mmCIF file of C-alpha atoms in Angstrom:
data_model
loop_
_atom_site.group_PDB
_atom_site.id
_atom_site.type_symbol
_atom_site.label_atom_id
_atom_site.label_comp_id
_atom_site.label_asym_id
_atom_site.label_seq_id
_atom_site.Cartn_x
_atom_site.Cartn_y
_atom_site.Cartn_z
ATOM 1 C CA MET A 1 -156.515 110.913 65.100
ATOM 2 C CA ALA A 2 -158.891 108.203 65.226
ATOM 3 C CA GLY A 3 -160.488 107.682 61.924
ATOM 4 C CA ASN A 4 -162.728 110.476 62.500
ATOM 5 C CA GLN A 5 -161.418 113.650 61.563
ATOM 6 C CA ASP A 6 -162.864 115.153 64.063
ATOM 7 C CA GLN A 7 -161.515 113.069 66.473
ATOM 8 C CA PHE A 8 -158.233 112.895 68.342
ATOM 9 C CA GLU A 9 -156.527 109.963 70.104
ATOM 10 C CA ILE A 10 -154.116 111.074 72.987
ATOM 11 C CA LYS A 11 -152.156 109.754 75.368
ATOM 12 C CA PHE A 12 -149.997 111.927 78.410
ATOM 13 C CA ARG A 13 -147.081 110.642 79.057
ATOM 14 C CA LEU A 14 -146.002 111.476 82.863
ATOM 15 C CA THR A 15 -142.837 112.821 83.627
ATOM 16 C CA ASP A 16 -142.010 109.226 84.904
ATOM 17 C CA GLY A 17 -142.700 107.518 81.580
ATOM 18 C CA SER A 18 -145.814 106.030 82.642
ATOM 19 C CA ASP A 19 -148.924 107.135 80.919
ATOM 20 C CA ILE A 20 -152.495 108.347 81.023
ATOM 21 C CA GLY A 21 -155.222 106.582 78.431
ATOM 22 C CA PRO A 22 -155.176 107.118 75.580
ATOM 23 C CA LYS A 23 -158.222 108.362 75.396
ATOM 24 C CA SER A 24 -160.418 110.177 72.142
ATOM 25 C CA PHE A 25 -161.237 113.372 72.246
ATOM 26 C CA PRO A 26 -163.485 115.606 69.502
ATOM 27 C CA ALA A 27 -161.101 118.568 68.076
ATOM 28 C CA ALA A 28 -163.086 121.105 68.925
ATOM 29 C CA THR A 29 -161.796 120.109 72.953
ATOM 30 C CA SER A 30 -159.196 123.153 74.847
ATOM 31 C CA ILE A 31 -156.495 122.446 75.989
ATOM 32 C CA ALA A 32 -158.052 123.716 80.200
ATOM 33 C CA THR A 33 -160.743 120.374 78.710
ATOM 34 C CA LEU A 34 -157.541 118.105 78.496
ATOM 35 C CA LYS A 35 -155.410 119.677 81.353
ATOM 36 C CA GLU A 36 -158.960 118.747 83.214
ATOM 37 C CA SER A 37 -159.307 115.284 82.497
ATOM 38 C CA VAL A 38 -155.479 114.790 83.139
ATOM 39 C CA LEU A 39 -156.261 115.810 86.816
ATOM 40 C CA ALA A 40 -158.984 113.613 87.064
ATOM 41 C CA GLN A 41 -157.202 110.688 85.914
ATOM 42 C CA TRP A 42 -153.782 111.069 87.535
ATOM 43 C CA PRO A 43 -152.471 108.483 89.399
ATOM 44 C CA LYS A 44 -153.414 108.308 93.043
ATOM 45 C CA ASP A 45 -149.830 106.309 94.410
ATOM 46 C CA LYS A 46 -147.961 109.435 92.896
ATOM 47 C CA GLU A 47 -146.076 112.332 95.311
ATOM 48 C CA ASN A 48 -146.452 115.799 93.874
ATOM 49 C CA GLY A 49 -149.264 115.661 91.795
ATOM 50 C CA PRO A 50 -150.955 118.651 90.643
ATOM 51 C CA ARG A 51 -153.658 120.337 92.425
ATOM 52 C CA THR A 52 -155.080 122.722 89.848
ATOM 53 C CA ILE A 53 -155.100 122.829 86.136
ATOM 54 C CA LYS A 54 -152.642 126.102 86.481
ATOM 55 C CA ASP A 55 -149.769 123.612 87.766
ATOM 56 C CA VAL A 56 -149.855 121.561 84.578
ATOM 57 C CA LYS A 57 -148.123 122.394 81.003
ATOM 58 C CA LEU A 58 -149.482 119.997 78.677
ATOM 59 C CA ILE A 59 -146.202 119.656 75.535
ATOM 60 C CA SER A 60 -146.776 119.231 71.972
ATOM 61 C CA ALA A 61 -144.496 118.657 69.066
ATOM 62 C CA GLY A 62 -142.577 120.393 71.260
ATOM 63 C CA LYS A 63 -144.383 123.248 72.295
ATOM 64 C CA ILE A 64 -146.062 124.547 75.584
ATOM 65 C CA LEU A 65 -150.106 124.403 74.794
ATOM 66 C CA GLU A 66 -152.028 127.238 75.801
ATOM 67 C CA ASN A 67 -155.420 126.849 78.104
ATOM 68 C CA ASN A 68 -158.032 128.765 75.524
ATOM 69 C CA ARG A 69 -156.706 126.754 72.329
ATOM 70 C CA THR A 70 -158.491 123.895 71.358
ATOM 71 C CA VAL A 71 -156.409 120.307 70.267
ATOM 72 C CA GLY A 72 -157.852 121.269 66.514
ATOM 73 C CA GLU A 73 -155.292 124.262 66.605
ATOM 74 C CA CYS A 74 -152.441 122.618 68.055
ATOM 75 C CA GLN A 75 -152.345 119.906 66.091
ATOM 76 C CA SER A 76 -148.790 119.440 64.041
ATOM 77 C CA PRO A 77 -148.858 118.152 60.123
ATOM 78 C CA LEU A 78 -145.546 116.190 61.749
ATOM 79 C CA CYS A 79 -146.609 114.435 64.512
ATOM 80 C CA ASP A 80 -150.355 114.090 64.373
ATOM 81 C CA THR A 81 -151.032 111.238 61.273
ATOM 82 C CA PRO A 82 -155.031 109.582 60.825
ATOM 83 C CA ASP A 83 -155.382 106.161 63.263
ATOM 84 C CA THR A 84 -152.440 106.993 65.271
ATOM 85 C CA VAL A 85 -152.282 108.501 69.195
ATOM 86 C CA THR A 86 -150.351 111.887 69.701
ATOM 87 C CA THR A 87 -149.069 111.692 73.175
ATOM 88 C CA MET A 88 -148.163 114.691 75.164
ATOM 89 C CA HIS A 89 -145.709 115.382 77.833
ATOM 90 C CA VAL A 90 -147.775 117.007 81.331
ATOM 91 C CA VAL A 91 -145.239 118.879 83.660
ATOM 92 C CA VAL A 92 -145.981 119.391 86.269
ATOM 93 C CA GLN A 93 -144.691 122.718 87.885
ATOM 94 C CA HIS A 94 -146.185 123.689 91.387
ATOM 95 C CA PRO A 95 -146.402 127.537 91.935
ATOM 96 C CA ALA A 96 -143.757 129.187 94.573
ATOM 97 C CA THR A 97 -144.771 129.671 97.783
ATOM 98 C CA GLU A 98 -144.478 132.513 100.042
ATOM 99 C CA LYS A 99 -140.669 131.174 101.342
ATOM 100 C CA GLU A 100 -139.618 130.357 98.225
ATOM 101 C CA LYS A 101 -140.515 133.914 97.366
ATOM 102 C CA LYS A 102 -138.646 135.592 99.809
ATOM 103 C CA ALA A 103 -135.556 133.041 99.490
ATOM 104 C CA ALA A 104 -135.019 134.141 95.748
ATOM 105 C CA ASN A 105 -135.605 138.139 96.149
ATOM 106 C CA LYS A 106 -133.409 138.089 98.996
ATOM 107 C CA ALA A 107 -130.773 136.043 97.123
ATOM 108 C CA THR A 108 -130.638 138.927 94.039
ATOM 109 C CA GLN A 109 -130.049 141.552 96.709
ATOM 110 C CA ASN A 110 -127.353 140.371 98.336
ATOM 111 C CA LYS A 111 -125.119 140.282 95.242
ATOM 112 C CA CYS A 112 -121.279 141.892 95.515
ATOM 113 C CA MET A 113 -119.694 144.178 92.550
ATOM 114 C CA CYS A 114 -116.156 144.932 91.803
ATOM 115 C CA ILE A 115 -115.499 147.374 89.793
ATOM 116 C CA ILE A 116 -112.065 148.249 89.024
ATOM 117 C CA LEU A 117 -111.293 151.463 86.874
#
């Protein structure tokens, strides 16, 4: 939170250790809006970036944040102290392609079992 109780100063930590932000967001901002902000500010030189907000997972204080919640609802009293920057971790998880789904199904279908009586 920065100065004003209704504002949160947030930076987004990518898996390679680089950051996006910090940027100030109102407490009423939805997690989906934060994800849209991450998409808009995603470094162009990074490979395998997210294509949609469904590809992005935000983690704060060890919890995966849900799209329909707000920043104010997700604050942690232990981590989000006044006049500090909150770090949210960004994980990109692309949806599985049809080829990957078929391979996963095939792997589970070809199991052998031995029963010893």
